[in-house]
mmCIF file of C-alpha atoms in Angstrom:
data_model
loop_
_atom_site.group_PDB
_atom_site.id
_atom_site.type_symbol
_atom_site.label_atom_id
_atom_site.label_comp_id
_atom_site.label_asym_id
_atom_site.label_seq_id
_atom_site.Cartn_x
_atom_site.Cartn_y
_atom_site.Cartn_z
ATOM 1 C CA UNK A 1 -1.751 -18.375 0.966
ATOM 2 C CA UNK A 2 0.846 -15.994 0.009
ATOM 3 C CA UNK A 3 2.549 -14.235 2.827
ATOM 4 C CA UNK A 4 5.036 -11.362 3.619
ATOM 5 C CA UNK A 5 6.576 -11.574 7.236
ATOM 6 C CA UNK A 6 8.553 -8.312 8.346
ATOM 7 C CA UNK A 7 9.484 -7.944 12.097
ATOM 8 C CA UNK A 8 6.895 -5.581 13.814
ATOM 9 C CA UNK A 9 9.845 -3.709 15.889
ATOM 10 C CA UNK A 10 10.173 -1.478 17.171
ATOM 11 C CA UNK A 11 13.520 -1.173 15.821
ATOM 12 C CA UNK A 12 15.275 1.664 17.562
ATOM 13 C CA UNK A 13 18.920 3.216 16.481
ATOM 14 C CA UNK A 14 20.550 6.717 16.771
ATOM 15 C CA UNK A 15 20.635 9.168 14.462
ATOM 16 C CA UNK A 16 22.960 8.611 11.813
ATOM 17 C CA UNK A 17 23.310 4.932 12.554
ATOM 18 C CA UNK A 18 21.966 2.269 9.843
ATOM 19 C CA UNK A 19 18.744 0.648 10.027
ATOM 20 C CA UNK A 20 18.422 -2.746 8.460
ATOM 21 C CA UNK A 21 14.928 -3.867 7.878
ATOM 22 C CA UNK A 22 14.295 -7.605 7.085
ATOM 23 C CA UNK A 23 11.387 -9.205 4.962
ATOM 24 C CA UNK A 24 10.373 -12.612 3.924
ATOM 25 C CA UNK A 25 7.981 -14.058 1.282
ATOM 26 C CA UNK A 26 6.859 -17.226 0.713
ATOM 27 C CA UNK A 27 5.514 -16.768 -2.979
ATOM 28 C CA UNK A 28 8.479 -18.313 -4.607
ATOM 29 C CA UNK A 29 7.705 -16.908 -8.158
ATOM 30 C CA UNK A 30 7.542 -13.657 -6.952
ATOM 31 C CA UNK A 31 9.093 -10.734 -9.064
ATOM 32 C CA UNK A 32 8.612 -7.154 -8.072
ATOM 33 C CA UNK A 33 9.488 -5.873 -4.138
ATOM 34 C CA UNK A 34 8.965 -2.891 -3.074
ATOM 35 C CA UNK A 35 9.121 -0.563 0.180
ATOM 36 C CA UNK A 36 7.111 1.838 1.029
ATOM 37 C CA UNK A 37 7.173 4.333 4.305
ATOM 38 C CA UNK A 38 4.336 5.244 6.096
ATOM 39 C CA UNK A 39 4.344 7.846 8.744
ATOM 40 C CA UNK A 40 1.458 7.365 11.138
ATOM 41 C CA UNK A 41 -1.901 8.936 9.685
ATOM 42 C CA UNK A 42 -0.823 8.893 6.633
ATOM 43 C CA UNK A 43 -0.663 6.518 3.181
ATOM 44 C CA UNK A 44 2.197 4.838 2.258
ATOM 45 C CA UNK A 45 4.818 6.557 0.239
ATOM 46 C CA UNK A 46 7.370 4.180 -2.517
ATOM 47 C CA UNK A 47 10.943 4.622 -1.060
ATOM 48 C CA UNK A 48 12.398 1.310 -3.707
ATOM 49 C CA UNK A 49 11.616 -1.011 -5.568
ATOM 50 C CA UNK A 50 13.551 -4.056 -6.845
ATOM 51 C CA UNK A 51 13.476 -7.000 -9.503
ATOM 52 C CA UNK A 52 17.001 -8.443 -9.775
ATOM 53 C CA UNK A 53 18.789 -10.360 -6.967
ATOM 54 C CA UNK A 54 21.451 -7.875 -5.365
ATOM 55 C CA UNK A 55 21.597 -4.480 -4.428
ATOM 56 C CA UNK A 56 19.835 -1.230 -5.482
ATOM 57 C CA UNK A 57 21.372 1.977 -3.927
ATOM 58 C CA UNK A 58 19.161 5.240 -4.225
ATOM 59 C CA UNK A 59 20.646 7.792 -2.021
ATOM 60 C CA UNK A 60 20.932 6.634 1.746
ATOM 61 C CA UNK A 61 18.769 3.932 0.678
ATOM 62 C CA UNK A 62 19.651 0.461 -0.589
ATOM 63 C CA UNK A 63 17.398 -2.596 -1.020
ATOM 64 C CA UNK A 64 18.909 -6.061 -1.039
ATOM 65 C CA UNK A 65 16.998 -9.150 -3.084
ATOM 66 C CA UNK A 66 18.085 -12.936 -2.414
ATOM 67 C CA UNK A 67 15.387 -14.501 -4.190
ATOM 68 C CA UNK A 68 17.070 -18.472 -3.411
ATOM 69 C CA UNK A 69 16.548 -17.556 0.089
ATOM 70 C CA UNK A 70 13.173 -15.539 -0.745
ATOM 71 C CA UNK A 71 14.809 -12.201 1.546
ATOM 72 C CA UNK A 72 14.318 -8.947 0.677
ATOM 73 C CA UNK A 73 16.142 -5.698 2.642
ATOM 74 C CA UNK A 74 15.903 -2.140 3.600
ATOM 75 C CA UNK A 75 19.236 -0.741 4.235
ATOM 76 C CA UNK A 76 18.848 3.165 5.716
ATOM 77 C CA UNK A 77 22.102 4.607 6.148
ATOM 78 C CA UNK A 78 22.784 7.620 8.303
ATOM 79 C CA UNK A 79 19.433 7.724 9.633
ATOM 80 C CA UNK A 80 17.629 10.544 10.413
ATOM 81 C CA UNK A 81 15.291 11.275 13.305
ATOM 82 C CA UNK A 82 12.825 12.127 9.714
ATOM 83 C CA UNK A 83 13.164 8.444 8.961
ATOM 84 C CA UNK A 84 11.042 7.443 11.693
ATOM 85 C CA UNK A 85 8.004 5.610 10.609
ATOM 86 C CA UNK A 86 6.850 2.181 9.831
ATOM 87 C CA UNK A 87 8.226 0.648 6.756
ATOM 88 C CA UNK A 88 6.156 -1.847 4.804
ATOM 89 C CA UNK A 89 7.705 -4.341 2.526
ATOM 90 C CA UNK A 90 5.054 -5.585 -0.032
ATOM 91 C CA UNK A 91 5.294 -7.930 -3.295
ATOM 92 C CA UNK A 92 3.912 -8.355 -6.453
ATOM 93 C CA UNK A 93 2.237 -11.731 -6.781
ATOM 94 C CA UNK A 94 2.979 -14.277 -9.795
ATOM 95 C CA UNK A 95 0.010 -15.957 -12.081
ATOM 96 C CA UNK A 96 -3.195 -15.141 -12.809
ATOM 97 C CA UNK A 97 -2.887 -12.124 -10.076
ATOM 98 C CA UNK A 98 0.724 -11.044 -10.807
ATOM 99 C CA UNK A 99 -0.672 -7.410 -10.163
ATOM 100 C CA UNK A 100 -1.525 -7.134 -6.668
ATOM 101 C CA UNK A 101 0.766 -6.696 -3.923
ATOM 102 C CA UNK A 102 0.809 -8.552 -0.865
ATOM 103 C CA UNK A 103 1.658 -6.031 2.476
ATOM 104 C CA UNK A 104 3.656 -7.324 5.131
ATOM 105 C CA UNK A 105 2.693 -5.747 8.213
ATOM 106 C CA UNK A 106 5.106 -3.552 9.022
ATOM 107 C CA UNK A 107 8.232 -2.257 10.955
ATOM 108 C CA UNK A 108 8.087 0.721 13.205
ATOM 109 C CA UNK A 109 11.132 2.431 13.099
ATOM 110 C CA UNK A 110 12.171 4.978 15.602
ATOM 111 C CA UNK A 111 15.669 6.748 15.059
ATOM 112 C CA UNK A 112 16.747 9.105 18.386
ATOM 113 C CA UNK A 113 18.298 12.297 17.912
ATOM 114 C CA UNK B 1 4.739 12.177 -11.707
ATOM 115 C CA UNK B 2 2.298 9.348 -11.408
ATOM 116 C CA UNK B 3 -0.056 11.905 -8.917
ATOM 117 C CA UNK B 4 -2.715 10.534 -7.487
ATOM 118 C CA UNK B 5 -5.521 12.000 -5.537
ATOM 119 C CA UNK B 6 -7.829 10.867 -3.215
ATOM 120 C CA UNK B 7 -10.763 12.506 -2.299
ATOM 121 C CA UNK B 8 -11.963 13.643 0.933
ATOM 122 C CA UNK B 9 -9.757 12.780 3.608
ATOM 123 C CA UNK B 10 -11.643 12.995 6.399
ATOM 124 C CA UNK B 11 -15.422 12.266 6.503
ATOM 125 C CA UNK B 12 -17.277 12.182 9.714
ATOM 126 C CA UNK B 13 -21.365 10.645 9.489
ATOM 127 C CA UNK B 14 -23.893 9.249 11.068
ATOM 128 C CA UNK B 15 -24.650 5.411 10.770
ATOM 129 C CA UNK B 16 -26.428 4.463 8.121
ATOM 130 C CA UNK B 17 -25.343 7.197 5.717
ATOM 131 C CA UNK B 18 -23.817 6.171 2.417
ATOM 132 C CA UNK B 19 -20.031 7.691 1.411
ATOM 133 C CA UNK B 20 -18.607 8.405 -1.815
ATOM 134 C CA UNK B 21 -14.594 8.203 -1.946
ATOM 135 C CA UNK B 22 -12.677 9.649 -5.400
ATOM 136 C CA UNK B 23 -9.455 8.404 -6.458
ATOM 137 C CA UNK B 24 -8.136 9.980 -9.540
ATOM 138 C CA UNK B 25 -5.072 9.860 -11.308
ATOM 139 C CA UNK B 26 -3.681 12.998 -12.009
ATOM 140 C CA UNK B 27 -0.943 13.130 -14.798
ATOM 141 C CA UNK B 28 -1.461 9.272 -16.147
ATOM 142 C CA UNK B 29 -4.007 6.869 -16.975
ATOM 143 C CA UNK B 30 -4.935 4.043 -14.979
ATOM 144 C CA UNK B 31 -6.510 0.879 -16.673
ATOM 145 C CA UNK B 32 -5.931 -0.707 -13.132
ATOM 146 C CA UNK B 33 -7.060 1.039 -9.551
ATOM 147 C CA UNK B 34 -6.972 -0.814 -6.288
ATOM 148 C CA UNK B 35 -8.963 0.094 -3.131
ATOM 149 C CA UNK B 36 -7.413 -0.633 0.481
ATOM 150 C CA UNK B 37 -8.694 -0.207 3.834
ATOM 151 C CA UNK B 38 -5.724 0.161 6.762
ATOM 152 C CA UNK B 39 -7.598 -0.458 10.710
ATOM 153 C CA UNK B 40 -5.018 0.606 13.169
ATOM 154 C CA UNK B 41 -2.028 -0.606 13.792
ATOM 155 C CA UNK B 42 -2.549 -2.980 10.685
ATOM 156 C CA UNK B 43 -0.967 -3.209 7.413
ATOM 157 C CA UNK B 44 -3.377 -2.559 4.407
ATOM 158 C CA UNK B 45 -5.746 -4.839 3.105
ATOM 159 C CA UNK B 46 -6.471 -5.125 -0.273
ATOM 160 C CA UNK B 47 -10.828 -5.121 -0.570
ATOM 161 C CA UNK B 48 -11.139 -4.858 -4.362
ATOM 162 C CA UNK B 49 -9.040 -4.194 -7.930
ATOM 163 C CA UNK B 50 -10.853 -1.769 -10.091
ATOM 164 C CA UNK B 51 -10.362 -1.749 -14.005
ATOM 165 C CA UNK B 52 -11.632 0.918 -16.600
ATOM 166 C CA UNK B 53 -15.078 -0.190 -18.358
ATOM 167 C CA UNK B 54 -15.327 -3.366 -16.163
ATOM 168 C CA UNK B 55 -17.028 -5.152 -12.877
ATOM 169 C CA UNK B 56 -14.311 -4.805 -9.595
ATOM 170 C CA UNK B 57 -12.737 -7.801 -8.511
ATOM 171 C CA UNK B 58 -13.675 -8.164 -4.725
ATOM 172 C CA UNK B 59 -11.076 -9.831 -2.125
ATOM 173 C CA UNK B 60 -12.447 -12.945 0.015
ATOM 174 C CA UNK B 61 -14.633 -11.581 2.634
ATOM 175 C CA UNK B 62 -15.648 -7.736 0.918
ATOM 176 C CA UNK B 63 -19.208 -7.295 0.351
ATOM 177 C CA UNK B 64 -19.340 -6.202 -2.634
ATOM 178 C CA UNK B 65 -23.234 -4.556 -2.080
ATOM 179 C CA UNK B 66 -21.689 -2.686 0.259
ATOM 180 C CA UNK B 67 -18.535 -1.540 -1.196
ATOM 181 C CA UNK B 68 -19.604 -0.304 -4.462
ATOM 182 C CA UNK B 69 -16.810 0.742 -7.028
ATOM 183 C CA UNK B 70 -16.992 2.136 -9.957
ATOM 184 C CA UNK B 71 -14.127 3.025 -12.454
ATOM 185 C CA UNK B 72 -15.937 5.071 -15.315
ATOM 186 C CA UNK B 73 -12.783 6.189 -16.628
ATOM 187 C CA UNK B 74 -9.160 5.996 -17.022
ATOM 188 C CA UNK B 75 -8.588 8.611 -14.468
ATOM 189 C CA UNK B 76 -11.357 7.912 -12.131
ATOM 190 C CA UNK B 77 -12.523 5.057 -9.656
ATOM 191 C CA UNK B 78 -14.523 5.707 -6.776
ATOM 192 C CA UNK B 79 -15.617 3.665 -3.935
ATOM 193 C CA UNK B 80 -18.707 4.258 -2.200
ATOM 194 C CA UNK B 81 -19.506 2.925 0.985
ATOM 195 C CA UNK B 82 -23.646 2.111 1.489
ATOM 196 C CA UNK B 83 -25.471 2.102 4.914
ATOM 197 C CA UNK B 84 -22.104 2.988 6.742
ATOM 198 C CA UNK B 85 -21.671 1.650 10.220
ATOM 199 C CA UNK B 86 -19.467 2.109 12.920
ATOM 200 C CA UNK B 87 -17.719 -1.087 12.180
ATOM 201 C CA UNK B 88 -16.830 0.706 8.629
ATOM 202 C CA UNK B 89 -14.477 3.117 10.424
ATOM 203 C CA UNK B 90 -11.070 2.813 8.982
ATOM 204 C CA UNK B 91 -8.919 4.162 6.859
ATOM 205 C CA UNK B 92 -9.409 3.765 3.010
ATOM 206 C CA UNK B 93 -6.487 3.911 0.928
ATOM 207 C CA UNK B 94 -7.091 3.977 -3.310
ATOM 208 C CA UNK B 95 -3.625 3.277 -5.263
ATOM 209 C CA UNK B 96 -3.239 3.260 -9.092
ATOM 210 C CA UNK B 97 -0.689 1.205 -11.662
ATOM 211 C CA UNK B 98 0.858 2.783 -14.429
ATOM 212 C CA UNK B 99 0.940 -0.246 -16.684
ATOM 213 C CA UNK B 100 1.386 -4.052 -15.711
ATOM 214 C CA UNK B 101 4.622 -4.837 -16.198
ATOM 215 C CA UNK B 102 6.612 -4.103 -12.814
ATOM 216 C CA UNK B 103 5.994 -0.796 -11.980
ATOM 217 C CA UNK B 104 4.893 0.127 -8.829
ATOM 218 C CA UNK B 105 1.261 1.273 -7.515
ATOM 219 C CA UNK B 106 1.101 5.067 -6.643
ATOM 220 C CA UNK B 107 -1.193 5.715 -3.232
ATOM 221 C CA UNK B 108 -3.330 8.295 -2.825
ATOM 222 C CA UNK B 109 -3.335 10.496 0.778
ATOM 223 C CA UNK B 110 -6.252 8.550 2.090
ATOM 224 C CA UNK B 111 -9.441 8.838 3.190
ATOM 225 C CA UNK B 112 -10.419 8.491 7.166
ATOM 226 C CA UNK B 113 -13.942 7.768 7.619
ATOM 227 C CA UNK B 114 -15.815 7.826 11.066
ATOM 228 C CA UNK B 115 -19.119 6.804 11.502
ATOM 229 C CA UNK B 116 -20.900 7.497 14.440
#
């Protein structure tokens, strides 16, 4: 069964610290990750998304792919008390479903003025 | 661009009422539509994959009898819900794929339902 593990949290820094949110997969032919933010009550919104192995800056944002070591990161830098939500790392499945994504279930995130 | 809309968000009804839920993409066309349902404090789970002109795939576990989908066209899937009950309560989340390759599925707002 495929899987996505992300660390529940709550991950607490200060404002305009960096947040580093961690995900694992176990779907080894996986090829598309992405992270979305949720803020509570609400649906999930697409912050990145990444293919390559590396880095992909987008603003404050960068996401970090190690697909040897099946890792994917959420890098927030100079957090804002706004960033404060749960962050769910999800991945596009390989073979006959290669179109679904697989959730993890989340980090809460709470960044303190 | 890639909007998509979700329709109602809130729906409060008795038990054994049946619910319609719209998910429609706004500015692009969808051959591919997926229906979630989020209970709290839980990520989402994936209940079915809708495609244009075709039957819905249904996750392990989904009653499909129950969780009837339709996508009609390429703009439009809806979800109905039949003989809600209070166990139904959750949050029902539609998303939408521009194309296959690897883009990434657009989420509407959401749709709480409550059944009393």
């Amino acid at each position: 069964q495929k899987e996505v593990e992300q660390n529940s949290g709550p991950l607490s820094v200060p404002e305009g610290a960096i947040a580093s949110l961690n995900c694992t997969y176990s779907d080894r032919g996986s090829q598309s990750f992405f992270w979305y933010r949720q803020y509570s009550g609400k649906s999930p919104e697409l912050i990145m998304f990444i293919y390559s192995n590396g880095d992909k800056e987008d603003g404050r944002f960068t996401a970090q792919l190690n697909k040897a070591s099946q890792y994917v990161s959420l890098l927030i830098r100079d957090s804002q008390p706004s960033d404060s939500a749960t962050y769910l790392c999800a991945v596009k499945g390989s073979g006959g479903s290669n179109y679904k994504l697989t959730f993890g279930k989340g980090t809460l995130l709470t960044v303190n003025p | 661009g890639a909007v998509v809309s979700q329709h109602p968000s809130r729906v409060i009804c008795k038990s054994g009422t049946s619910v319609k839920i719209e998910c429609r993409s706004l500015d692009f066309q969808a051959t591919t539509m997926f229906w979630y349902r989020q209970f709290p404090k839980q990520s989402l789970m994936l209940m079915a994959t809708s495609n244009e002109g075709s039957k819905a795939t249904y996750e392990q576990g989904v009653e499909k009898d129950k969780f009837l989908i339709n996508h009609a066209s390429l703009t439009l899937s809806t979800l109905t819900v039949t003989s809600a009950h209070p166990e139904d309560s959750s949050f029902y989340i539609c998303s939408a794929l521009t194309g296959f390759d690897n883009q990434p599925q657009h989420f509407g707002d959401g749709t709480r339902l409550s059944i009393l």
